[in-house]
mmCIF file of C-alpha atoms and ligand atoms in Angstrom:
data_model
loop_
_atom_site.group_PDB
_atom_site.id
_atom_site.type_symbol
_atom_site.label_atom_id
_atom_site.label_comp_id
_atom_site.label_asym_id
_atom_site.label_seq_id
_atom_site.Cartn_x
_atom_site.Cartn_y
_atom_site.Cartn_z
ATOM 1 C CA MET F 597 41.369 -7.216 27.594
ATOM 2 C CA THR F 598 38.372 -10.099 28.932
ATOM 3 C CA PRO F 599 35.830 -11.147 26.498
ATOM 4 C CA ARG F 600 33.371 -9.236 28.532
ATOM 5 C CA GLY F 601 35.478 -5.935 28.136
ATOM 6 C CA TRP F 602 35.831 -6.078 24.624
ATOM 7 C CA ALA F 603 31.561 -6.805 24.639
ATOM 8 C CA VAL F 604 31.234 -3.782 26.355
ATOM 9 C CA LEU F 605 33.732 -1.902 23.725
ATOM 10 C CA THR F 606 31.720 -3.638 20.307
ATOM 11 C CA LEU F 607 28.466 -2.262 22.287
ATOM 12 C CA ALA F 608 29.336 1.426 22.481
ATOM 13 C CA GLY F 609 30.844 0.823 18.289
ATOM 14 C CA LEU F 610 28.107 -0.395 17.444
ATOM 15 C CA THR F 611 25.485 1.508 19.505
ATOM 16 C CA VAL F 612 27.433 4.816 17.679
ATOM 17 C CA ALA F 613 27.067 3.142 14.387
ATOM 18 C CA LEU F 614 23.467 2.332 14.565
ATOM 19 C CA LEU F 615 23.123 6.390 15.610
ATOM 20 C CA VAL F 616 24.848 7.419 12.903
ATOM 21 C CA ALA F 617 23.274 5.323 10.210
ATOM 22 C CA VAL F 618 19.679 6.570 11.693
ATOM 23 C CA ALA F 619 20.484 10.228 12.060
ATOM 24 C CA LEU F 620 21.982 10.321 8.744
ATOM 25 C CA LEU F 621 20.002 8.264 6.633
ATOM 26 C CA VAL F 622 16.814 8.699 7.769
ATOM 27 C CA PRO F 623 14.224 11.665 6.927
ATOM 28 C CA TRP F 624 14.732 13.708 10.174
ATOM 29 C CA HIS F 625 13.610 17.490 8.584
ATOM 30 C CA ARG F 626 10.528 17.266 7.250
ATOM 31 C CA PRO F 627 7.538 18.100 9.388
ATOM 32 C CA PRO F 628 4.763 16.742 8.737
ATOM 33 C CA ALA F 629 2.182 18.955 7.569
ATOM 34 C CA PRO F 630 0.304 21.356 9.793
ATOM 35 C CA ARG F 631 -2.348 20.158 12.096
ATOM 36 C CA ALA F 632 -5.232 22.384 10.463
ATOM 37 C CA ASP F 633 -4.830 21.329 6.907
ATOM 38 C CA GLN F 634 -4.938 18.012 8.772
ATOM 39 C CA LEU F 635 -8.296 18.642 10.174
ATOM 40 C CA ALA F 636 -9.374 20.172 7.183
ATOM 41 C CA ALA F 637 -8.619 17.030 5.250
ATOM 42 C CA LEU F 638 -10.263 15.009 7.646
ATOM 43 C CA ARG F 639 -13.472 17.132 7.937
ATOM 44 C CA ASP F 640 -13.710 16.429 3.818
ATOM 45 C CA LEU F 641 -13.552 12.666 4.384
ATOM 46 C CA PRO F 642 -17.481 11.655 4.209
ATOM 47 C CA ALA F 643 -18.082 10.959 7.861
ATOM 48 C CA GLU F 644 -19.843 7.812 7.305
ATOM 49 C CA GLN F 645 -16.377 6.598 6.637
ATOM 50 C CA VAL F 646 -14.808 7.567 8.941
ATOM 51 C CA ALA F 647 -16.736 6.072 11.892
ATOM 52 C CA ARG F 648 -17.372 2.719 9.891
ATOM 53 C CA ALA F 649 -13.163 2.617 9.855
ATOM 54 C CA ARG F 650 -13.532 4.087 13.433
ATOM 55 C CA ALA F 651 -15.796 1.232 14.312
ATOM 56 C CA PHE F 652 -13.366 -1.613 12.435
ATOM 57 C CA ARG F 653 -10.380 -0.281 14.313
ATOM 58 C CA GLY F 654 -12.209 0.019 17.761
ATOM 59 C CA ALA F 655 -12.946 -3.813 17.177
ATOM 60 C CA LEU F 656 -9.917 -4.844 15.962
ATOM 61 C CA ARG F 657 -7.985 -3.043 19.277
ATOM 62 C CA PRO F 658 -8.875 -4.886 22.351
ATOM 63 C CA GLY F 659 -7.831 -8.334 20.586
ATOM 64 C CA GLY F 660 -4.395 -6.349 19.295
ATOM 65 C CA TRP F 661 -3.775 -5.093 22.343
ATOM 66 C CA ALA F 662 -4.542 -8.130 24.223
ATOM 67 C CA ALA F 663 -2.177 -10.398 22.045
ATOM 68 C CA LEU F 664 0.899 -7.984 22.867
ATOM 69 C CA ALA F 665 -0.212 -8.580 26.386
ATOM 70 C CA VAL F 666 0.110 -12.158 26.424
ATOM 71 C CA GLY F 667 2.656 -12.697 23.957
ATOM 72 C CA LEU F 668 4.393 -10.721 27.280
ATOM 73 C CA LEU F 669 3.120 -12.721 29.766
ATOM 74 C CA VAL F 670 3.922 -16.137 28.557
ATOM 75 C CA ALA F 671 7.919 -14.918 27.549
ATOM 76 C CA LEU F 672 8.064 -13.574 31.019
ATOM 77 C CA ALA F 673 6.760 -16.463 32.281
ATOM 78 C CA VAL F 674 8.204 -18.997 30.414
ATOM 79 C CA GLY F 675 11.997 -16.917 30.324
ATOM 80 C CA LEU F 676 11.985 -15.953 34.485
ATOM 81 C CA THR F 677 10.926 -19.077 36.096
ATOM 82 C CA PRO F 678 12.130 -22.588 35.504
ATOM 83 C CA LEU F 679 9.219 -23.458 33.707
ATOM 84 C CA GLY F 680 11.036 -23.158 30.333
ATOM 85 C CA GLY F 681 14.446 -24.347 31.095
ATOM 86 C CA ARG F 682 11.390 -27.624 31.519
ATOM 87 C CA LEU F 683 10.350 -27.386 28.508
ATOM 88 C CA VAL F 684 13.652 -27.155 26.577
ATOM 89 C CA GLU F 685 14.498 -30.666 28.270
ATOM 90 C CA LEU F 686 11.219 -31.881 27.871
ATOM 91 C CA ALA F 687 11.020 -31.894 23.911
ATOM 92 C CA ALA F 688 14.723 -33.104 23.980
ATOM 93 C CA ARG F 689 13.904 -35.852 26.465
ATOM 94 C CA PRO F 690 13.210 -38.084 23.342
ATOM 95 C CA PHE F 691 16.586 -37.705 22.039
ATOM 96 C CA GLY F 692 18.420 -38.326 25.410
ATOM 97 C CA GLY F 693 18.629 -34.572 25.837
ATOM 98 C CA HIS F 694 21.202 -34.412 23.348
ATOM 99 C CA TRP F 695 22.242 -30.680 23.232
ATOM 100 C CA VAL F 696 21.110 -30.209 18.724
ATOM 101 C CA ALA F 697 17.928 -31.492 20.510
ATOM 102 C CA GLN F 698 17.240 -29.218 23.017
ATOM 103 C CA ALA F 699 18.800 -26.214 21.162
ATOM 104 C CA VAL F 700 16.775 -26.677 17.906
ATOM 105 C CA LEU F 701 13.786 -28.710 19.102
ATOM 106 C CA GLY F 702 13.080 -27.137 22.412
ATOM 107 C CA GLY F 703 13.600 -23.506 20.727
ATOM 108 C CA LEU F 704 10.748 -24.588 18.151
ATOM 109 C CA ALA F 705 8.998 -25.490 21.590
ATOM 110 C CA VAL F 706 9.153 -22.602 23.334
ATOM 111 C CA LEU F 707 8.164 -20.374 20.621
ATOM 112 C CA LEU F 708 5.195 -22.395 19.611
ATOM 113 C CA VAL F 709 3.962 -22.274 23.287
ATOM 114 C CA ALA F 710 3.796 -18.631 22.472
ATOM 115 C CA ASP F 711 2.290 -18.890 19.535
ATOM 116 C CA LEU F 712 -0.291 -21.270 20.514
ATOM 117 C CA LEU F 713 -1.200 -18.930 23.417
ATOM 118 C CA THR F 714 -2.217 -15.933 21.128
ATOM 119 C CA LEU F 715 -3.571 -17.904 18.498
ATOM 120 C CA PRO F 716 -7.069 -17.254 19.732
ATOM 121 C CA PHE F 717 -6.308 -13.737 19.822
ATOM 122 C CA ALA F 718 -5.369 -14.374 15.674
ATOM 123 C CA ALA F 719 -8.529 -16.076 14.895
ATOM 124 C CA TRP F 720 -10.859 -13.395 16.846
ATOM 125 C CA ARG F 721 -8.802 -10.745 14.377
ATOM 126 C CA GLN F 722 -9.767 -12.696 11.664
ATOM 127 C CA THR F 723 -14.204 -12.733 12.531
ATOM 128 C CA VAL F 724 -13.819 -8.949 12.944
ATOM 129 C CA LEU F 725 -11.908 -8.946 9.446
ATOM 130 C CA THR F 726 -14.729 -11.008 7.638
ATOM 131 C CA ARG F 727 -18.150 -9.157 9.650
ATOM 132 C CA TYR F 728 -16.282 -6.172 8.137
ATOM 133 C CA GLY F 729 -15.971 -7.761 4.643
ATOM 134 C CA LEU F 730 -11.818 -7.196 4.420
ATOM 135 C CA SER F 731 -11.502 -10.961 4.260
ATOM 136 C CA THR F 732 -12.137 -13.077 1.174
ATOM 137 C CA GLN F 733 -10.616 -15.793 2.823
ATOM 138 C CA GLY F 734 -12.740 -19.026 4.596
ATOM 139 C CA TRP F 735 -11.237 -21.205 7.700
ATOM 140 C CA GLY F 736 -9.443 -23.183 5.715
ATOM 141 C CA GLY F 737 -7.588 -20.400 3.694
ATOM 142 C CA TRP F 738 -6.719 -18.733 7.453
ATOM 143 C CA THR F 739 -5.511 -22.129 8.385
ATOM 144 C CA ALA F 740 -3.940 -22.808 5.575
ATOM 145 C CA ASP F 741 -1.878 -19.691 5.814
ATOM 146 C CA LEU F 742 -0.875 -19.973 9.569
ATOM 147 C CA LEU F 743 0.291 -23.253 8.840
ATOM 148 C CA LYS F 744 2.379 -22.013 6.646
ATOM 149 C CA SER F 745 3.870 -19.178 8.533
ATOM 150 C CA TYR F 746 4.172 -21.785 11.595
ATOM 151 C CA ALA F 747 6.527 -23.695 8.609
ATOM 152 C CA VAL F 748 8.578 -20.466 7.253
ATOM 153 C CA SER F 749 9.267 -19.739 10.941
ATOM 154 C CA ALA F 750 10.352 -22.791 11.781
ATOM 155 C CA VAL F 751 12.824 -23.713 9.614
ATOM 156 C CA ILE F 752 14.497 -20.239 9.544
ATOM 157 C CA GLY F 753 14.071 -20.780 13.420
ATOM 158 C CA ALA F 754 15.616 -24.062 13.689
ATOM 159 C CA LEU F 755 18.638 -22.528 10.735
ATOM 160 C CA ALA F 756 18.973 -19.278 13.576
ATOM 161 C CA LEU F 757 19.274 -21.924 16.883
ATOM 162 C CA LEU F 758 21.062 -24.997 15.407
ATOM 163 C CA GLY F 759 23.887 -22.017 13.958
ATOM 164 C CA PHE F 760 23.702 -19.626 17.309
ATOM 165 C CA TYR F 761 23.658 -23.109 19.718
ATOM 166 C CA THR F 762 26.898 -24.300 17.485
ATOM 167 C CA VAL F 763 28.870 -21.220 17.751
ATOM 168 C CA VAL F 764 28.265 -21.073 21.617
ATOM 169 C CA ARG F 765 30.471 -24.193 22.082
ATOM 170 C CA LEU F 766 32.569 -23.526 18.838
ATOM 171 C CA ALA F 767 33.566 -20.517 20.701
ATOM 172 C CA PRO F 768 32.357 -20.807 24.736
ATOM 173 C CA ARG F 769 33.971 -17.182 25.658
ATOM 174 C CA TRP F 770 33.553 -15.510 22.182
ATOM 175 C CA TRP F 771 30.343 -16.379 21.174
ATOM 176 C CA TRP F 772 28.680 -12.781 21.194
ATOM 177 C CA ALA F 773 31.327 -11.834 18.861
ATOM 178 C CA PHE F 774 30.507 -14.809 16.052
ATOM 179 C CA GLY F 775 26.701 -14.362 17.200
ATOM 180 C CA ALA F 776 26.615 -10.305 16.436
ATOM 181 C CA ALA F 777 28.090 -11.320 13.008
ATOM 182 C CA GLY F 778 25.991 -13.942 12.178
ATOM 183 C CA ALA F 779 22.883 -12.134 13.771
ATOM 184 C CA ALA F 780 23.368 -9.389 11.227
ATOM 185 C CA GLY F 781 24.242 -11.303 8.415
ATOM 186 C CA LEU F 782 21.570 -12.958 8.912
ATOM 187 C CA VAL F 783 19.121 -9.790 8.129
ATOM 188 C CA VAL F 784 20.928 -8.852 4.907
ATOM 189 C CA LEU F 785 20.590 -12.694 3.437
ATOM 190 C CA LEU F 786 16.842 -12.726 5.118
ATOM 191 C CA SER F 787 16.311 -9.054 2.871
ATOM 192 C CA PHE F 788 17.696 -10.865 -0.057
ATOM 193 C CA VAL F 789 15.917 -13.470 -0.403
ATOM 194 C CA LEU F 790 12.653 -13.372 1.511
ATOM 195 C CA PRO F 791 11.113 -12.216 -2.133
ATOM 196 C CA VAL F 792 12.484 -15.382 -3.902
ATOM 197 C CA LEU F 793 11.624 -17.936 -1.106
ATOM 198 C CA VAL F 794 9.114 -16.830 1.322
ATOM 199 C CA GLU F 795 6.783 -14.692 0.044
ATOM 200 C CA PRO F 796 5.721 -17.086 -3.107
ATOM 201 C CA VAL F 797 5.108 -19.197 -0.063
ATOM 202 C CA PHE F 798 1.990 -17.422 0.405
ATOM 203 C CA ASN F 799 1.078 -15.874 -2.802
ATOM 204 C CA ARG F 800 1.007 -15.921 -6.691
ATOM 205 C CA PHE F 801 3.649 -13.457 -8.732
ATOM 206 C CA THR F 802 2.710 -12.423 -11.894
ATOM 207 C CA PRO F 803 4.173 -9.504 -14.495
ATOM 208 C CA MET F 804 1.715 -6.941 -15.410
ATOM 209 C CA GLU F 805 0.217 -7.616 -18.088
ATOM 210 C CA GLN F 806 1.338 -5.838 -21.393
ATOM 211 C CA GLY F 807 -1.019 -2.651 -21.694
ATOM 212 C CA PRO F 808 -1.347 1.509 -21.322
ATOM 213 C CA LEU F 809 -0.666 0.884 -17.245
ATOM 214 C CA ARG F 810 2.482 -1.033 -17.415
ATOM 215 C CA THR F 811 3.629 0.626 -20.474
ATOM 216 C CA GLU F 812 2.949 3.506 -18.271
ATOM 217 C CA LEU F 813 4.690 2.471 -15.001
ATOM 218 C CA THR F 814 7.833 1.514 -16.807
ATOM 219 C CA ALA F 815 8.227 5.142 -18.566
ATOM 220 C CA LEU F 816 7.728 6.299 -15.113
ATOM 221 C CA ALA F 817 10.613 4.415 -13.824
ATOM 222 C CA ALA F 818 13.117 4.613 -16.700
ATOM 223 C CA ARG F 819 12.032 8.933 -16.210
ATOM 224 C CA ASP F 820 12.919 8.702 -12.842
ATOM 225 C CA GLY F 821 16.075 7.363 -13.651
ATOM 226 C CA VAL F 822 15.531 4.062 -11.211
ATOM 227 C CA PRO F 823 16.076 0.563 -13.015
ATOM 228 C CA VAL F 824 13.124 -1.635 -12.055
ATOM 229 C CA ARG F 825 13.299 -4.772 -13.971
ATOM 230 C CA ASP F 826 9.287 -5.534 -13.642
ATOM 231 C CA VAL F 827 6.609 -4.361 -12.074
ATOM 232 C CA LEU F 828 4.914 -7.735 -10.435
ATOM 233 C CA VAL F 829 0.937 -8.579 -9.636
ATOM 234 C CA ALA F 830 0.369 -10.564 -6.595
ATOM 235 C CA ASP F 831 -2.787 -11.886 -6.072
ATOM 236 C CA ALA F 832 -3.781 -10.879 -2.728
ATOM 237 C CA SER F 833 -7.335 -10.946 -3.194
ATOM 238 C CA ARG F 834 -7.412 -14.662 -2.020
ATOM 239 C CA ARG F 835 -7.452 -13.640 1.223
ATOM 240 C CA THR F 836 -8.405 -9.611 1.241
ATOM 241 C CA ARG F 837 -10.071 -6.639 -0.540
ATOM 242 C CA ALA F 838 -7.596 -4.478 0.759
ATOM 243 C CA VAL F 839 -5.084 -2.594 -1.476
ATOM 244 C CA ASN F 840 -1.438 -2.281 -0.819
ATOM 245 C CA ALA F 841 1.693 -2.135 -2.511
ATOM 246 C CA TYR F 842 5.547 -2.548 -1.487
ATOM 247 C CA VAL F 843 8.863 -2.845 -2.297
ATOM 248 C CA SER F 844 11.085 -5.726 -1.502
ATOM 249 C CA GLY F 845 14.364 -7.462 -2.231
ATOM 250 C CA LEU F 846 17.921 -5.976 -2.860
ATOM 251 C CA GLY F 847 19.895 -5.695 -5.930
ATOM 252 C CA PRO F 848 18.898 -8.721 -8.234
ATOM 253 C CA THR F 849 15.828 -9.617 -6.302
ATOM 254 C CA ARG F 850 14.228 -6.298 -6.148
ATOM 255 C CA ARG F 851 10.867 -5.791 -6.742
ATOM 256 C CA VAL F 852 7.799 -3.928 -7.302
ATOM 257 C CA VAL F 853 4.878 -5.125 -6.061
ATOM 258 C CA VAL F 854 0.951 -4.243 -6.034
ATOM 259 C CA TYR F 855 -2.075 -6.180 -5.290
ATOM 260 C CA ASP F 856 -3.720 -7.536 -8.038
ATOM 261 C CA THR F 857 -7.198 -5.638 -5.689
ATOM 262 C CA LEU F 858 -5.435 -2.232 -5.886
ATOM 263 C CA LEU F 859 -5.615 -3.023 -9.559
ATOM 264 C CA ARG F 860 -9.305 -3.350 -9.319
ATOM 265 C CA GLU F 861 -10.407 -0.803 -6.975
ATOM 266 C CA ALA F 862 -7.758 2.061 -8.442
ATOM 267 C CA THR F 863 -7.854 3.924 -11.776
ATOM 268 C CA PRO F 864 -4.945 3.612 -13.506
ATOM 269 C CA ALA F 865 -3.310 7.697 -12.172
ATOM 270 C CA GLU F 866 -4.175 6.155 -8.682
ATOM 271 C CA VAL F 867 -2.155 3.304 -9.325
ATOM 272 C CA THR F 868 0.661 5.048 -11.164
ATOM 273 C CA SER F 869 0.398 7.439 -7.964
ATOM 274 C CA VAL F 870 1.169 4.547 -5.702
ATOM 275 C CA VAL F 871 4.224 3.113 -7.763
ATOM 276 C CA ALA F 872 5.308 6.492 -7.716
ATOM 277 C CA HIS F 873 5.645 5.779 -3.772
ATOM 278 C CA GLU F 874 7.108 2.798 -4.354
ATOM 279 C CA LEU F 875 9.403 3.732 -6.765
ATOM 280 C CA GLY F 876 10.850 6.424 -4.365
ATOM 281 C CA HIS F 877 11.259 3.322 -1.382
ATOM 282 C CA ALA F 878 13.871 1.939 -4.637
ATOM 283 C CA LYS F 879 15.275 5.453 -5.156
ATOM 284 C CA ASP F 880 16.275 6.615 -1.508
ATOM 285 C CA ARG F 881 18.066 2.487 -0.603
ATOM 286 C CA ASP F 882 15.018 2.521 2.076
ATOM 287 C CA VAL F 883 15.435 -1.336 1.835
ATOM 288 C CA TRP F 884 19.016 -1.072 2.216
ATOM 289 C CA THR F 885 18.687 1.736 5.408
ATOM 290 C CA GLY F 886 15.865 -1.081 6.786
ATOM 291 C CA THR F 887 17.971 -3.895 5.772
ATOM 292 C CA LEU F 888 21.715 -2.113 7.532
ATOM 293 C CA THR F 889 19.734 -1.018 10.406
ATOM 294 C CA GLY F 890 17.973 -3.794 11.145
ATOM 295 C CA ALA F 891 21.230 -5.918 10.970
ATOM 296 C CA LEU F 892 23.275 -3.075 13.469
ATOM 297 C CA GLY F 893 19.850 -3.532 16.122
ATOM 298 C CA ALA F 894 20.462 -7.186 15.569
ATOM 299 C CA ALA F 895 24.120 -7.074 16.352
ATOM 300 C CA LEU F 896 23.682 -4.731 19.073
ATOM 301 C CA GLY F 897 20.607 -7.171 20.577
ATOM 302 C CA VAL F 898 23.443 -10.567 20.710
ATOM 303 C CA VAL F 899 25.923 -8.406 22.628
ATOM 304 C CA VAL F 900 23.183 -6.999 25.360
ATOM 305 C CA LEU F 901 21.903 -10.553 25.218
ATOM 306 C CA TYR F 902 25.828 -11.498 26.206
ATOM 307 C CA LEU F 903 26.269 -8.667 28.826
ATOM 308 C CA LEU F 904 22.437 -8.533 30.639
ATOM 309 C CA GLY F 905 23.010 -12.162 30.838
ATOM 310 C CA SER F 906 25.871 -12.563 32.898
ATOM 311 C CA ALA F 907 23.553 -11.112 35.100
ATOM 312 C CA GLY F 908 23.084 -13.593 37.998
ATOM 313 C CA PRO F 909 19.651 -12.608 39.374
ATOM 314 C CA LEU F 910 18.147 -13.429 35.982
ATOM 315 C CA LEU F 911 20.031 -16.480 35.440
ATOM 316 C CA ARG F 912 18.799 -17.691 39.164
ATOM 317 C CA LEU F 913 15.200 -16.586 38.133
ATOM 318 C CA ALA F 914 15.324 -18.660 35.204
ATOM 319 C CA GLY F 915 16.809 -21.768 36.827
ATOM 320 C CA VAL F 916 19.815 -21.885 34.908
ATOM 321 C CA ASP F 917 24.014 -21.249 35.343
ATOM 322 C CA SER F 918 24.549 -19.928 31.874
ATOM 323 C CA ILE F 919 22.664 -17.408 29.520
ATOM 324 C CA ALA F 920 24.548 -19.183 26.720
ATOM 325 C CA GLU F 921 23.120 -22.800 27.289
ATOM 326 C CA PRO F 922 20.094 -23.991 25.491
ATOM 327 C CA ARG F 923 17.943 -24.102 28.696
ATOM 328 C CA ALA F 924 18.365 -20.556 28.722
ATOM 329 C CA PHE F 925 16.814 -19.948 25.276
ATOM 330 C CA PRO F 926 13.475 -19.052 27.194
ATOM 331 C CA LEU F 927 15.076 -16.216 28.979
ATOM 332 C CA LEU F 928 17.054 -14.856 25.436
ATOM 333 C CA LEU F 929 12.743 -15.234 24.393
ATOM 334 C CA ALA F 930 12.135 -12.985 27.127
ATOM 335 C CA LEU F 931 14.596 -9.921 27.149
ATOM 336 C CA VAL F 932 14.231 -9.834 23.182
ATOM 337 C CA THR F 933 10.407 -9.789 23.771
ATOM 338 C CA VAL F 934 11.122 -6.701 25.712
ATOM 339 C CA ALA F 935 13.744 -4.682 24.062
ATOM 340 C CA GLY F 936 10.645 -5.246 20.825
ATOM 341 C CA LEU F 937 8.080 -3.827 23.158
ATOM 342 C CA VAL F 938 9.995 -1.104 24.157
ATOM 343 C CA THR F 939 11.442 0.072 20.678
ATOM 344 C CA ALA F 940 8.279 -0.517 18.722
ATOM 345 C CA PRO F 941 7.464 3.603 19.016
ATOM 346 C CA ALA F 942 11.139 4.370 17.538
ATOM 347 C CA GLN F 943 10.765 1.975 15.133
ATOM 348 C CA ALA F 944 7.752 3.463 14.051
ATOM 349 C CA LEU F 945 8.475 6.912 14.211
ATOM 350 C CA VAL F 946 11.684 5.854 11.749
ATOM 351 C CA SER F 947 8.781 3.854 9.162
ATOM 352 C CA ARG F 948 6.552 7.312 9.387
ATOM 353 C CA ARG F 949 10.163 9.606 8.056
ATOM 354 C CA VAL F 950 11.035 7.166 5.682
ATOM 355 C CA GLU F 951 7.470 6.865 4.087
ATOM 356 C CA ALA F 952 6.576 10.109 4.217
ATOM 357 C CA ARG F 953 9.171 11.012 2.058
ATOM 358 C CA ALA F 954 8.216 8.094 -0.429
ATOM 359 C CA ASP F 955 5.307 10.199 -0.372
ATOM 360 C CA ALA F 956 7.195 13.614 -1.507
ATOM 361 C CA HIS F 957 8.866 11.198 -3.975
ATOM 362 C CA ALA F 958 5.343 10.398 -5.356
ATOM 363 C CA LEU F 959 3.876 13.898 -5.662
ATOM 364 C CA ALA F 960 7.440 15.249 -7.219
ATOM 365 C CA LEU F 961 7.500 11.890 -9.675
ATOM 366 C CA THR F 962 3.601 12.257 -10.948
ATOM 367 C CA GLY F 963 3.581 16.524 -10.043
ATOM 368 C CA ASP F 964 -0.125 15.226 -9.689
ATOM 369 C CA PRO F 965 -1.317 16.037 -5.348
ATOM 370 C CA ALA F 966 -4.872 15.864 -6.876
ATOM 371 C CA THR F 967 -4.855 12.101 -7.876
ATOM 372 C CA PHE F 968 -1.978 11.284 -4.452
ATOM 373 C CA GLU F 969 -4.491 12.417 -2.336
ATOM 374 C CA ALA F 970 -7.678 10.381 -4.343
ATOM 375 C CA MET F 971 -5.275 7.487 -3.902
ATOM 376 C CA GLN F 972 -5.512 8.332 -0.154
ATOM 377 C CA ARG F 973 -8.734 8.887 0.465
ATOM 378 C CA ARG F 974 -9.201 5.234 -1.586
ATOM 379 C CA LEU F 975 -7.230 3.389 0.469
ATOM 380 C CA ALA F 976 -8.378 4.569 3.769
ATOM 381 C CA GLY F 977 -11.492 4.141 2.524
ATOM 382 C CA VAL F 978 -10.964 0.337 1.529
ATOM 383 C CA ASN F 979 -8.648 -0.748 4.015
ATOM 384 C CA LEU F 980 -10.794 0.710 6.584
ATOM 385 C CA ALA F 981 -7.731 2.622 8.245
ATOM 386 C CA ASP F 982 -8.989 5.543 10.932
ATOM 387 C CA PRO F 983 -8.061 8.507 8.679
ATOM 388 C CA ASP F 984 -6.529 9.748 12.395
ATOM 389 C CA PRO F 985 -6.156 7.441 14.741
ATOM 390 C CA PRO F 986 -5.635 7.873 18.545
ATOM 391 C CA ARG F 987 -2.877 9.736 18.874
ATOM 392 C CA TRP F 988 -1.230 7.300 21.401
ATOM 393 C CA GLU F 989 -1.855 4.230 19.328
ATOM 394 C CA TYR F 990 -0.026 6.514 15.939
ATOM 395 C CA LEU F 991 2.823 6.773 17.859
ATOM 396 C CA TYR F 992 3.135 3.245 19.184
ATOM 397 C CA SER F 993 2.854 1.566 16.008
ATOM 398 C CA ALA F 994 1.945 4.028 13.097
ATOM 399 C CA SER F 995 4.111 2.400 10.052
ATOM 400 C CA HIS F 996 2.959 5.271 8.021
ATOM 401 C CA PRO F 997 1.929 8.681 8.447
ATOM 402 C CA SER F 998 -2.066 8.872 8.807
ATOM 403 C CA THR F 999 -4.758 9.626 6.046
ATOM 404 C CA VAL F 1000 -5.283 12.928 6.947
ATOM 405 C CA GLU F 1001 -1.494 13.751 6.957
ATOM 406 C CA ARG F 1002 -0.789 12.218 3.828
ATOM 407 C CA MET F 1003 -4.095 14.482 2.343
ATOM 408 C CA ALA F 1004 -2.298 17.531 4.058
ATOM 409 C CA ALA F 1005 0.802 16.908 2.525
ATOM 410 C CA ALA F 1006 -0.136 16.637 -0.887
ATOM 411 C CA ARG F 1007 -2.311 19.661 -0.122
ATOM 412 C CA ALA F 1008 0.851 21.752 0.441
ATOM 413 C CA TYR F 1009 2.959 20.397 -2.236
ATOM 414 C CA ALA F 1010 -0.375 21.725 -4.655
ATOM 415 C CA ARG F 1011 0.044 24.992 -2.822
ATOM 416 C CA GLU F 1012 3.502 25.442 -2.840
ATOM 417 C CA THR F 1013 3.934 24.396 -6.696
ATOM 418 C CA GLY F 1014 0.542 26.368 -7.895
ATOM 419 C CA ARG F 1015 -1.030 22.813 -8.980
HETATM 420 ZN ZN1 LIG U 2246 6.027 3.206 1.598
#
């Protein structure tokens, strides 16, 4: 069998594996709370709060979609014309066009161009956040964050580009197989190291200070049977007033993180409710689920790129002979960008299902739906979340159930358990 035949077979195997993983690991059986309950919850929220949140989201919307559109157009413009290939050559020219320079500098140059052209939208977003009082950051801090994120992307990007094009040179016929394994490995590696290598670049993390709340949270984790070494507090207040918490990392790097803003804004019982949700993620191994599906998706993506990349018309448009040469990186980027936009609704749907399960976990663990609902109201109020966002936007990009869905879920739990 030819490498191409093996690639088709691998594609089929990875597709089945991804579908099986998503079918088995994502909680599909739990339907959202009835719409009537959601609308009742919406009526219970202060009209002024809802109006302000909707004004805020409405102000962010045009820039958000414009950034997506411009990002797509730039990716297509450099990927489906010889422009991108020329940019790669230009970046490598001071180094005599050496393939390492083409691969690393050329690749980073293409990524930088795409980033810079969407930069005005990011800046505009920051002005909206400031206008609504959600950002606590001046332009200095904002620029520092931006440069840090460029630096982090450049390091990860350079390693990935160098690794990829080295494999292509060493195994010109089988690079897709090593590339797929490498991409999957990179996703797993990043899940392990992001919390310890990347997150500290942007925030300082300190163990939650001793006191009744810490004792309560530790007891909660013990009761839940989830080994959590520590609850960390992130100094999120240096850039935002928004409140949040999350769990990240795998095995030895797993941690539950709460924003310092959450400790400041919410009552201890509400913080407990938030942490109970995060413990749900830990208990149900949601980071593993995300890592596994992400790794399968990445491997699948490499094989798809290899198969699509042998299509003559695409190569002719990009002015390259093979998808495997560094000058074809802009074409790869265009295909990846399109894939990201097309699969976004599926990723959001999976995320919402997983988040709803963590909510159910929090309700069962605390047995306190009233506080859970109060916490949801506070989250929406402080973060200026639209409690019941437009349907199309929800379906395309919402990573969490809406506030009214979460409130209705708490009420359904209260009804079922008589609390
Ligand atoms: Zn969550």
